[in-house]
C-alpha cells in the first residue's frame, strides 16, 4: 500500500471550476485564484464503542476491509452528515454487530489519521462506553470479520493500527 498523503498534496484542481489555479492557503486549506473557491480540509468525526462482557473483557473487532484489513479495532465508524455522534454509534453497532444500544456514555476523544484512498483523513475519534441490548447472537457484519474479547492490559498494541485506538486502550488501563 502506498503512503497516504495530506490532502493539500493530492488536490491539484479546483473542485468548483476545474482550474489548475488551486493554491495552498494555510496548513489545511486551498484557494482557487481563478474563481475564489476556498476549501478547508477539516477533521472528520468518527465514533468508537467500549463494550465489556460479563468477564470484564473489552470487545475488539477484526477489520474485514482495507485499510488495515485483519487488524484489531474498536467497533464504530464515521459520523454521517447531520447525524449526532450517539446516533452514528448506534447505527454502526447495529450494522456491525446486529444489536441495539441499551446505554451509552461519553468516555473520551483522541485525534487520529485514517489512511484512505491515498489520503490522510484527519479524524476526531469520539469514544463511548456502551451497554448493548444483548450480548447473545452477536455476529460480525458490514466491515468486520470477527468479534473478540480481551482483558485491556493483554491486548497486543501492534494489532491496533490506529494511534487513537492505542490511546483509548491506554486510558482504559489507567481507569482499571
GROMACS .gro file of C-alpha atoms in nm:
model
  176
    1UNK     CA    1   0.000   0.000   0.000
    2UNK     CA    2   0.132   0.347  -0.084
    3UNK     CA    3   0.187   0.607   0.185
    4UNK     CA    4  -0.116   0.829   0.243
    5UNK     CA    5  -0.059   1.198   0.173
    6UNK     CA    6  -0.205   1.510   0.327
    7UNK     CA    7  -0.498   1.635   0.112
    8UNK     CA    8  -0.301   1.952   0.030
    9UNK     CA    9  -0.052   1.731  -0.156
   10UNK     CA   10  -0.321   1.547  -0.352
   11UNK     CA   11  -0.580   1.800  -0.469
   12UNK     CA   12  -0.446   1.990  -0.770
   13UNK     CA   13  -0.763   2.116  -0.944
   14UNK     CA   14  -1.036   2.343  -0.814
   15UNK     CA   15  -1.345   2.135  -0.725
   16UNK     CA   16  -1.567   2.428  -0.826
   17UNK     CA   17  -1.433   2.541  -1.165
   18UNK     CA   18  -1.167   2.280  -1.252
   19UNK     CA   19  -0.888   2.538  -1.277
   20UNK     CA   20  -0.526   2.449  -1.212
   21UNK     CA   21  -0.501   2.772  -1.012
   22UNK     CA   22  -0.572   2.594  -0.680
   23UNK     CA   23  -0.312   2.718  -0.432
   24UNK     CA   24  -0.214   2.645  -0.075
   25UNK     CA   25  -0.384   2.883   0.171
   26UNK     CA   26  -0.263   2.794   0.518
   27UNK     CA   27  -0.186   2.449   0.655
   28UNK     CA   28  -0.528   2.297   0.592
   29UNK     CA   29  -0.686   2.480   0.302
   30UNK     CA   30  -0.656   2.566  -0.064
   31UNK     CA   31  -0.798   2.859  -0.255
   32UNK     CA   32  -0.864   2.893  -0.627
   33UNK     CA   33  -0.703   3.202  -0.780
   34UNK     CA   34  -0.940   3.172  -1.078
   35UNK     CA   35  -1.287   3.161  -0.914
   36UNK     CA   36  -1.212   3.235  -0.546
   37UNK     CA   37  -1.337   2.897  -0.418
   38UNK     CA   38  -1.181   2.829  -0.075
   39UNK     CA   39  -1.177   2.476   0.063
   40UNK     CA   40  -1.074   2.367   0.413
   41UNK     CA   41  -0.962   2.012   0.487
   42UNK     CA   42  -1.144   1.980   0.819
   43UNK     CA   43  -1.135   1.697   1.068
   44UNK     CA   44  -1.390   1.420   1.017
   45UNK     CA   45  -1.584   1.285   1.315
   46UNK     CA   46  -1.564   0.916   1.397
   47UNK     CA   47  -1.707   0.711   1.684
   48UNK     CA   48  -1.590   0.405   1.875
   49UNK     CA   49  -1.752   0.183   2.139
   50UNK     CA   50  -1.601   0.037   2.451
   51UNK     CA   51  -1.807  -0.272   2.530
   52UNK     CA   52  -1.728  -0.510   2.815
   53UNK     CA   53  -1.855  -0.865   2.853
   54UNK     CA   54  -1.952  -1.028   3.184
   55UNK     CA   55  -1.587  -1.133   3.238
   56UNK     CA   56  -1.464  -0.774   3.220
   57UNK     CA   57  -1.305  -0.822   2.880
   58UNK     CA   58  -1.330  -0.548   2.619
   59UNK     CA   59  -1.472  -0.615   2.273
   60UNK     CA   60  -1.246  -0.564   1.975
   61UNK     CA   61  -1.331  -0.644   1.616
   62UNK     CA   62  -1.123  -0.762   1.321
   63UNK     CA   63  -1.128  -0.536   1.020
   64UNK     CA   64  -1.268  -0.708   0.710
   65UNK     CA   65  -1.163  -0.430   0.473
   66UNK     CA   66  -0.870  -0.202   0.398
   67UNK     CA   67  -0.717  -0.004   0.541
   68UNK     CA   68  -0.564  -0.241   0.794
   69UNK     CA   69  -0.763  -0.549   0.696
   70UNK     CA   70  -0.725  -0.825   0.958
   71UNK     CA   71  -0.614  -0.596   1.238
   72UNK     CA   72  -0.799  -0.521   1.562
   73UNK     CA   73  -1.025  -0.220   1.608
   74UNK     CA   74  -1.297  -0.095   1.837
   75UNK     CA   75  -1.646  -0.121   1.689
   76UNK     CA   76  -1.759   0.207   1.531
   77UNK     CA   77  -1.710   0.419   1.224
   78UNK     CA   78  -1.757   0.759   1.066
   79UNK     CA   79  -2.032   1.003   1.158
   80UNK     CA   80  -2.262   1.075   0.862
   81UNK     CA   81  -2.359   1.435   0.774
   82UNK     CA   82  -2.632   1.574   1.003
   83UNK     CA   83  -2.601   1.275   1.239
   84UNK     CA   84  -2.515   1.301   1.609
   85UNK     CA   85  -2.221   1.102   1.746
   86UNK     CA   86  -2.464   0.896   1.956
   87UNK     CA   87  -2.693   0.818   1.661
   88UNK     CA   88  -2.392   0.732   1.450
   89UNK     CA   89  -2.254   0.488   1.705
   90UNK     CA   90  -2.594   0.321   1.749
   91UNK     CA   91  -2.620   0.285   1.369
   92UNK     CA   92  -2.266   0.148   1.337
   93UNK     CA   93  -2.320  -0.108   1.615
   94UNK     CA   94  -2.643  -0.226   1.451
   95UNK     CA   95  -2.461  -0.256   1.115
   96UNK     CA   96  -2.152  -0.427   1.256
   97UNK     CA   97  -2.289  -0.641   1.542
   98UNK     CA   98  -2.659  -0.679   1.468
   99UNK     CA   99  -2.783  -0.540   1.800
  100UNK     CA  100  -2.901  -0.216   1.952
  101UNK     CA  101  -2.770   0.004   2.231
  102UNK     CA  102  -2.913  -0.006   2.584
  103UNK     CA  103  -2.693   0.267   2.737
  104UNK     CA  104  -2.417   0.492   2.608
  105UNK     CA  105  -2.190   0.732   2.798
  106UNK     CA  106  -1.914   0.957   2.667
  107UNK     CA  107  -1.566   0.837   2.767
  108UNK     CA  108  -1.301   1.041   2.581
  109UNK     CA  109  -1.177   1.156   2.241
  110UNK     CA  110  -0.848   1.136   2.053
  111UNK     CA  111  -0.729   1.277   1.720
  112UNK     CA  112  -0.624   1.028   1.457
  113UNK     CA  113  -0.513   0.994   1.096
  114UNK     CA  114  -0.707   0.740   0.889
  115UNK     CA  115  -0.537   0.649   0.560
  116UNK     CA  116  -0.793   0.608   0.284
  117UNK     CA  117  -0.759   0.616  -0.094
  118UNK     CA  118  -0.407   0.757  -0.068
  119UNK     CA  119  -0.515   1.049   0.151
  120UNK     CA  120  -0.465   1.114   0.522
  121UNK     CA  121  -0.814   1.167   0.663
  122UNK     CA  122  -0.774   1.358   0.989
  123UNK     CA  123  -1.036   1.239   1.238
  124UNK     CA  124  -1.152   1.309   1.588
  125UNK     CA  125  -1.246   0.973   1.739
  126UNK     CA  126  -1.526   1.016   1.995
  127UNK     CA  127  -1.535   0.721   2.233
  128UNK     CA  128  -1.833   0.598   2.434
  129UNK     CA  129  -1.879   0.319   2.686
  130UNK     CA  130  -2.174   0.114   2.566
  131UNK     CA  131  -2.404  -0.149   2.707
  132UNK     CA  132  -2.568  -0.343   2.428
  133UNK     CA  133  -2.931  -0.454   2.428
  134UNK     CA  134  -2.800  -0.809   2.402
  135UNK     CA  135  -2.460  -0.976   2.407
  136UNK     CA  136  -2.601  -1.301   2.267
  137UNK     CA  137  -2.610  -1.385   1.899
  138UNK     CA  138  -2.367  -1.108   1.805
  139UNK     CA  139  -2.247  -1.157   1.451
  140UNK     CA  140  -1.971  -0.979   1.263
  141UNK     CA  141  -2.124  -0.792   0.970
  142UNK     CA  142  -2.055  -0.496   0.741
  143UNK     CA  143  -1.683  -0.414   0.758
  144UNK     CA  144  -1.580  -0.652   1.041
  145UNK     CA  145  -1.485  -1.019   1.011
  146UNK     CA  146  -1.469  -1.122   1.379
  147UNK     CA  147  -1.567  -1.020   1.731
  148UNK     CA  148  -1.307  -1.089   2.001
  149UNK     CA  149  -1.275  -1.014   2.374
  150UNK     CA  150  -0.955  -0.926   2.562
  151UNK     CA  151  -0.853  -0.806   2.905
  152UNK     CA  152  -0.746  -0.448   2.824
  153UNK     CA  153  -0.394  -0.497   2.963
  154UNK     CA  154  -0.341  -0.806   2.744
  155UNK     CA  155  -0.414  -0.653   2.402
  156UNK     CA  156  -0.117  -0.663   2.166
  157UNK     CA  157  -0.083  -0.295   2.069
  158UNK     CA  158   0.088  -0.396   1.744
  159UNK     CA  159  -0.250  -0.537   1.635
  160UNK     CA  160  -0.413  -0.192   1.668
  161UNK     CA  161  -0.317   0.014   1.362
  162UNK     CA  162  -0.461   0.347   1.479
  163UNK     CA  163  -0.282   0.557   1.739
  164UNK     CA  164  -0.618   0.673   1.874
  165UNK     CA  165  -0.717   0.311   1.946
  166UNK     CA  166  -0.390   0.258   2.134
  167UNK     CA  167  -0.462   0.576   2.330
  168UNK     CA  168  -0.812   0.453   2.417
  169UNK     CA  169  -0.670   0.126   2.544
  170UNK     CA  170  -0.406   0.311   2.748
  171UNK     CA  171  -0.677   0.530   2.907
  172UNK     CA  172  -0.886   0.221   2.979
  173UNK     CA  173  -0.589   0.061   3.155
  174UNK     CA  174  -0.540   0.376   3.364
  175UNK     CA  175  -0.903   0.353   3.480
  176UNK     CA  176  -0.884  -0.013   3.582
   0.00000   0.00000   0.00000
